[in-house]
Amino acid sequence: MACARTDDDRRAGEPPPEQGEPRPGTAAWWLARETEPARQRRRRSLTLEGILDASMALLDSRGVAALTMRNVAEALGCTQASLYRHVRNREELVTLLVDRAVSVASSPPPDGADWAGKAAWSARLFRDHLRRHPGVASLLRGTERLGPNSLTGVEYALGLFIGAGLSPRLASAAASSLATFVIGSVNFNLGLDSRDPEERHHRRRLYRSRDAAAFPLLVQHAETLADVTSDDEFEVGLNALLTGFRALIENAEATRD
């Protein structure tokens, strides 16, 4: 996941990337990370997990803008140099933080559900997690789901869709489209709680106050439209995706016959 470094990080002395170093989040970066020698860590009490915990707490309490190497170091009571022995820069920190955050989507669903029920359960679980941690949702950009936790989620989704009858190619596309939908639905509604009665009241007033000649449907259906929540939008989209996947599976079965 690419995330531009802030001026705060640059001024704080973040070490520059080495020549030809792969960008954090790419396949080349994950492969290099697995094979590189262990970095020296002089402060034994400081661990990568501890850094990620502090980063998540900072993200939840103060938002994305506050997620800098300087602020993480202050939260941990250490120097930025100590952080750089675990992560080279903010971009690496964000990449690792996001990969750990998506692991919730791989949690096992209840027994007895079919592939569609399991996919829906995982999608709702992932959405609920992102809504509790909106800062994470805003960092989920691009399609690089290549870390260990992300690959576990991809493996799980592939198993669902291939097991349901899709080819590996279509299963991969289906899994990606479902993840993109969940992330997009959360990002689209960040900061707007359409479930809030006051917000719905103001939306109703806004729709009714429009020029009926220019916005006839908004004015006519103001009452109904104001009551449509982000939960309604998500469930309609999720059901539409699953219906489309079922059609792909049925088509694949008909083709085999």
Short mmCIF file of C-alpha atoms in Angstrom, two decimals:
data_model
loop_
_atom_site.label_atom_id
_atom_site.label_comp_id
_atom_site.label_asym_id
_atom_site.label_seq_id
_atom_site.Cartn_x
_atom_site.Cartn_y
_atom_site.Cartn_z
CA MET A 1 0.00 0.00 0.00
CA ALA A 2 1.64 3.23 -1.11
CA CYS A 3 1.46 6.12 1.35
CA ALA A 4 3.35 9.34 0.81
CA ARG A 5 5.69 10.44 3.57
CA THR A 6 4.76 13.60 5.39
CA ASP A 7 6.93 16.69 5.72
CA ASP A 8 7.02 15.95 9.44
CA ASP A 9 8.71 12.62 8.78
CA ARG A 10 11.20 14.13 6.34
CA ARG A 11 12.22 16.88 8.76
CA ALA A 12 12.54 14.35 11.56
CA GLY A 13 15.42 12.62 9.80
CA GLU A 14 13.76 9.61 8.22
CA PRO A 15 16.49 7.68 6.41
CA PRO A 16 16.24 7.90 2.63
CA PRO A 17 15.38 4.71 0.70
CA GLU A 18 18.32 2.80 -0.69
CA GLN A 19 18.98 2.90 -4.42
CA GLY A 20 16.78 0.39 -6.24
CA GLU A 21 14.90 -0.57 -3.07
CA PRO A 22 11.43 -1.97 -3.87
CA ARG A 23 8.41 0.05 -2.83
CA PRO A 24 6.76 -1.19 0.39
CA GLY A 25 3.71 -3.34 -0.33
CA THR A 26 4.91 -4.70 -3.66
CA ALA A 27 5.63 -8.38 -4.17
CA ALA A 28 9.34 -7.60 -4.51
CA TRP A 29 9.30 -5.82 -1.13
CA TRP A 30 7.57 -8.68 0.69
CA LEU A 31 10.00 -11.19 -0.84
CA ALA A 32 12.99 -9.07 0.11
CA ARG A 33 11.66 -8.68 3.65
CA GLU A 34 11.49 -12.46 4.07
CA THR A 35 15.09 -12.99 3.02
CA GLU A 36 16.88 -9.98 4.50
CA PRO A 37 19.10 -10.46 7.56
CA ALA A 38 17.50 -9.65 10.89
CA ARG A 39 17.94 -5.97 11.68
CA GLN A 40 19.86 -5.05 14.80
CA ARG A 41 17.53 -4.18 17.62
CA ARG A 42 19.35 -2.65 20.55
CA ARG A 43 16.28 -1.97 22.65
CA ARG A 44 14.90 -5.41 23.39
CA SER A 45 11.67 -4.10 24.92
CA LEU A 46 10.70 -2.51 21.60
CA THR A 47 9.12 -4.99 19.19
CA LEU A 48 7.45 -4.68 15.82
CA GLU A 49 4.15 -5.82 17.35
CA GLY A 50 4.45 -3.11 19.99
CA ILE A 51 5.09 -0.50 17.30
CA LEU A 52 2.04 -1.66 15.35
CA ASP A 53 -0.11 -1.62 18.50
CA ALA A 54 0.95 1.95 19.24
CA SER A 55 0.40 2.96 15.62
CA MET A 56 -3.12 1.54 15.62
CA ALA A 57 -3.97 3.31 18.88
CA LEU A 58 -2.64 6.57 17.43
CA LEU A 59 -4.60 6.05 14.23
CA ASP A 60 -7.82 5.38 16.14
CA SER A 61 -7.46 8.30 18.54
CA ARG A 62 -5.96 11.03 16.34
CA GLY A 63 -6.45 10.01 12.72
CA VAL A 64 -4.22 9.43 9.71
CA ALA A 65 -2.53 12.83 9.81
CA ALA A 66 -1.11 12.03 13.25
CA LEU A 67 0.43 8.73 12.13
CA THR A 68 4.04 9.88 11.83
CA MET A 69 7.24 8.21 12.96
CA ARG A 70 7.78 11.07 15.41
CA ASN A 71 4.37 10.61 17.05
CA VAL A 72 4.73 6.83 17.22
CA ALA A 73 8.12 7.22 18.90
CA GLU A 74 6.67 9.69 21.39
CA ALA A 75 3.79 7.31 22.17
CA LEU A 76 6.28 4.51 22.85
CA GLY A 77 8.69 6.71 24.78
CA CYS A 78 11.58 5.90 22.45
CA THR A 79 13.65 7.61 19.78
CA GLN A 80 12.83 7.55 16.09
CA ALA A 81 16.16 5.82 15.53
CA SER A 82 14.82 2.90 17.56
CA LEU A 83 11.80 2.66 15.26
CA TYR A 84 14.00 2.60 12.17
CA ARG A 85 15.58 -0.64 13.36
CA HIS A 86 12.17 -2.27 12.85
CA VAL A 87 10.65 -0.25 9.99
CA ARG A 88 12.62 1.95 7.58
CA ASN A 89 9.97 4.63 7.11
CA ARG A 90 6.30 5.53 7.44
CA GLU A 91 5.44 3.76 4.21
CA GLU A 92 6.72 0.46 5.58
CA LEU A 93 4.89 1.10 8.84
CA VAL A 94 1.59 1.69 7.02
CA THR A 95 2.09 -1.40 4.85
CA LEU A 96 2.62 -3.65 7.88
CA LEU A 97 -0.16 -2.01 9.87
CA VAL A 98 -2.71 -2.45 7.10
CA ASP A 99 -1.73 -6.07 6.49
CA ARG A 100 -2.24 -6.89 10.15
CA ALA A 101 -5.56 -5.04 10.25
CA VAL A 102 -7.08 -7.07 7.39
CA SER A 103 -6.50 -10.38 9.18
CA VAL A 104 -9.98 -10.15 10.71
CA ALA A 105 -11.50 -10.94 7.30
CA SER A 106 -10.00 -14.44 7.48
CA SER A 107 -11.76 -15.35 10.72
CA PRO A 108 -13.70 -18.62 10.32
CA PRO A 109 -17.44 -18.22 9.69
CA PRO A 110 -20.13 -20.23 11.51
CA ASP A 111 -20.47 -23.86 10.50
CA GLY A 112 -23.18 -24.91 8.09
CA ALA A 113 -23.17 -21.90 5.76
CA ASP A 114 -22.74 -22.34 2.02
CA TRP A 115 -20.15 -20.41 0.01
CA ALA A 116 -22.45 -17.37 -0.34
CA GLY A 117 -23.27 -17.33 3.36
CA LYS A 118 -19.59 -17.53 4.26
CA ALA A 119 -18.66 -14.78 1.80
CA ALA A 120 -21.42 -12.52 3.16
CA TRP A 121 -20.42 -13.23 6.76
CA SER A 122 -16.77 -12.37 6.05
CA ALA A 123 -17.72 -9.22 4.13
CA ARG A 124 -19.89 -7.96 7.00
CA LEU A 125 -17.20 -8.81 9.55
CA PHE A 126 -14.55 -6.93 7.55
CA ARG A 127 -16.85 -3.92 7.10
CA ASP A 128 -17.67 -3.77 10.82
CA HIS A 129 -13.95 -3.92 11.64
CA LEU A 130 -13.13 -1.06 9.26
CA ARG A 131 -15.96 1.04 10.64
CA ARG A 132 -14.50 0.63 14.12
CA HIS A 133 -11.10 1.66 12.74
CA PRO A 134 -11.87 4.29 10.07
CA GLY A 135 -8.23 5.32 9.87
CA VAL A 136 -7.35 1.88 8.52
CA ALA A 137 -10.09 2.15 5.91
CA SER A 138 -8.63 5.40 4.59
CA LEU A 139 -5.21 3.73 4.19
CA LEU A 140 -6.55 0.79 2.17
CA ARG A 141 -5.81 1.99 -1.34
CA GLY A 142 -4.70 0.10 -4.41
CA THR A 143 -4.87 -3.64 -4.95
CA GLU A 144 -1.67 -4.79 -3.27
CA ARG A 145 -2.89 -7.50 -0.92
CA LEU A 146 0.38 -9.37 -0.73
CA GLY A 147 1.35 -9.52 2.94
CA PRO A 148 1.02 -12.72 4.99
CA ASN A 149 -2.35 -11.80 6.51
CA SER A 150 -3.66 -10.49 3.20
CA LEU A 151 -2.60 -13.66 1.40
CA THR A 152 -4.37 -15.74 4.05
CA GLY A 153 -7.54 -13.81 3.23
CA VAL A 154 -7.01 -14.28 -0.50
CA GLU A 155 -6.45 -18.02 -0.01
CA TYR A 156 -9.66 -18.27 2.01
CA ALA A 157 -11.70 -16.37 -0.60
CA LEU A 158 -10.23 -18.42 -3.45
CA GLY A 159 -11.22 -21.58 -1.61
CA LEU A 160 -14.79 -20.34 -1.33
CA PHE A 161 -15.21 -19.38 -4.98
CA ILE A 162 -13.23 -22.20 -6.56
CA GLY A 163 -15.10 -24.63 -4.33
CA ALA A 164 -18.36 -23.09 -5.54
CA GLY A 165 -17.44 -23.81 -9.16
CA LEU A 166 -15.58 -20.78 -10.52
CA SER A 167 -12.32 -21.08 -12.41
CA PRO A 168 -9.22 -19.82 -10.55
CA ARG A 169 -9.20 -16.72 -12.77
CA LEU A 170 -12.84 -15.85 -12.09
CA ALA A 171 -12.49 -16.79 -8.42
CA SER A 172 -9.61 -14.33 -8.05
CA ALA A 173 -11.59 -11.57 -9.76
CA ALA A 174 -14.63 -12.30 -7.60
CA ALA A 175 -12.60 -12.20 -4.39
CA SER A 176 -10.98 -8.93 -5.43
CA SER A 177 -14.26 -7.30 -6.41
CA LEU A 178 -15.84 -8.26 -3.08
CA ALA A 179 -12.91 -6.81 -1.09
CA THR A 180 -12.97 -3.66 -3.23
CA PHE A 181 -16.69 -3.25 -2.62
CA VAL A 182 -16.33 -3.57 1.16
CA ILE A 183 -13.45 -1.09 1.35
CA GLY A 184 -15.13 1.33 -1.04
CA SER A 185 -18.44 1.24 0.83
CA VAL A 186 -16.69 2.16 4.09
CA ASN A 187 -14.56 4.90 2.55
CA PHE A 188 -17.56 6.40 0.75
CA ASN A 189 -19.41 6.85 4.06
CA LEU A 190 -16.53 7.99 6.28
CA GLY A 191 -17.69 10.93 8.36
CA LEU A 192 -21.31 10.61 7.23
CA ASP A 193 -23.56 8.65 9.56
CA SER A 194 -26.84 8.32 7.68
CA ARG A 195 -28.22 6.30 10.60
CA ASP A 196 -28.24 9.45 12.75
CA PRO A 197 -31.85 10.71 13.04
CA GLU A 198 -30.69 14.33 12.92
CA GLU A 199 -28.71 13.73 9.74
CA ARG A 200 -31.74 12.03 8.15
CA HIS A 201 -33.91 14.98 9.17
CA HIS A 202 -31.56 17.43 7.47
CA ARG A 203 -31.35 15.26 4.35
CA ARG A 204 -35.12 15.22 4.16
CA ARG A 205 -35.18 19.01 4.37
CA LEU A 206 -32.40 19.30 1.76
CA TYR A 207 -34.18 17.06 -0.75
CA ARG A 208 -37.52 18.81 -0.27
CA SER A 209 -35.97 22.25 -0.73
CA ARG A 210 -34.62 21.51 -4.20
CA ASP A 211 -36.18 22.86 -7.37
CA ALA A 212 -38.84 20.28 -8.30
CA ALA A 213 -38.34 21.02 -11.99
CA ALA A 214 -34.65 20.14 -11.82
CA PHE A 215 -34.86 17.39 -9.15
CA PRO A 216 -38.37 15.92 -9.41
CA LEU A 217 -37.45 12.51 -8.00
CA LEU A 218 -35.50 13.87 -5.04
CA VAL A 219 -38.39 16.13 -4.08
CA GLN A 220 -41.07 13.50 -4.64
CA HIS A 221 -39.30 10.73 -2.71
CA ALA A 222 -37.56 12.86 -0.07
CA GLU A 223 -39.06 10.93 2.83
CA THR A 224 -37.99 7.53 1.53
CA LEU A 225 -34.58 8.59 0.26
CA ALA A 226 -33.63 10.26 3.54
CA ASP A 227 -34.23 6.97 5.35
CA VAL A 228 -31.82 4.97 3.19
CA THR A 229 -28.81 4.20 5.39
CA SER A 230 -25.29 3.06 4.62
CA ASP A 231 -26.33 -0.36 5.95
CA ASP A 232 -29.10 -0.50 3.35
CA GLU A 233 -26.67 0.48 0.61
CA PHE A 234 -24.16 -2.13 1.71
CA GLU A 235 -26.67 -4.97 1.88
CA VAL A 236 -28.10 -4.17 -1.56
CA GLY A 237 -24.62 -4.07 -3.08
CA LEU A 238 -23.51 -7.25 -1.30
CA ASN A 239 -26.60 -9.16 -2.43
CA ALA A 240 -26.16 -7.90 -5.99
CA LEU A 241 -22.55 -9.11 -6.05
CA LEU A 242 -23.45 -12.53 -4.67
CA THR A 243 -26.30 -12.83 -7.18
CA GLY A 244 -23.83 -12.05 -9.95
CA PHE A 245 -21.39 -14.64 -8.63
CA ARG A 246 -24.17 -17.24 -8.58
CA ALA A 247 -24.90 -16.45 -12.24
CA LEU A 248 -21.22 -16.94 -13.09
CA ILE A 249 -21.21 -20.29 -11.29
CA GLU A 250 -24.39 -21.44 -13.01
CA ASN A 251 -22.96 -20.41 -16.36
CA ALA A 252 -19.75 -22.31 -15.65
CA GLU A 253 -21.75 -25.41 -14.76
CA ALA A 254 -23.87 -25.12 -17.90
CA THR A 255 -20.73 -24.77 -20.02
CA ARG A 256 -19.23 -27.92 -18.49
CA ASP A 257 -22.44 -29.83 -19.25
#
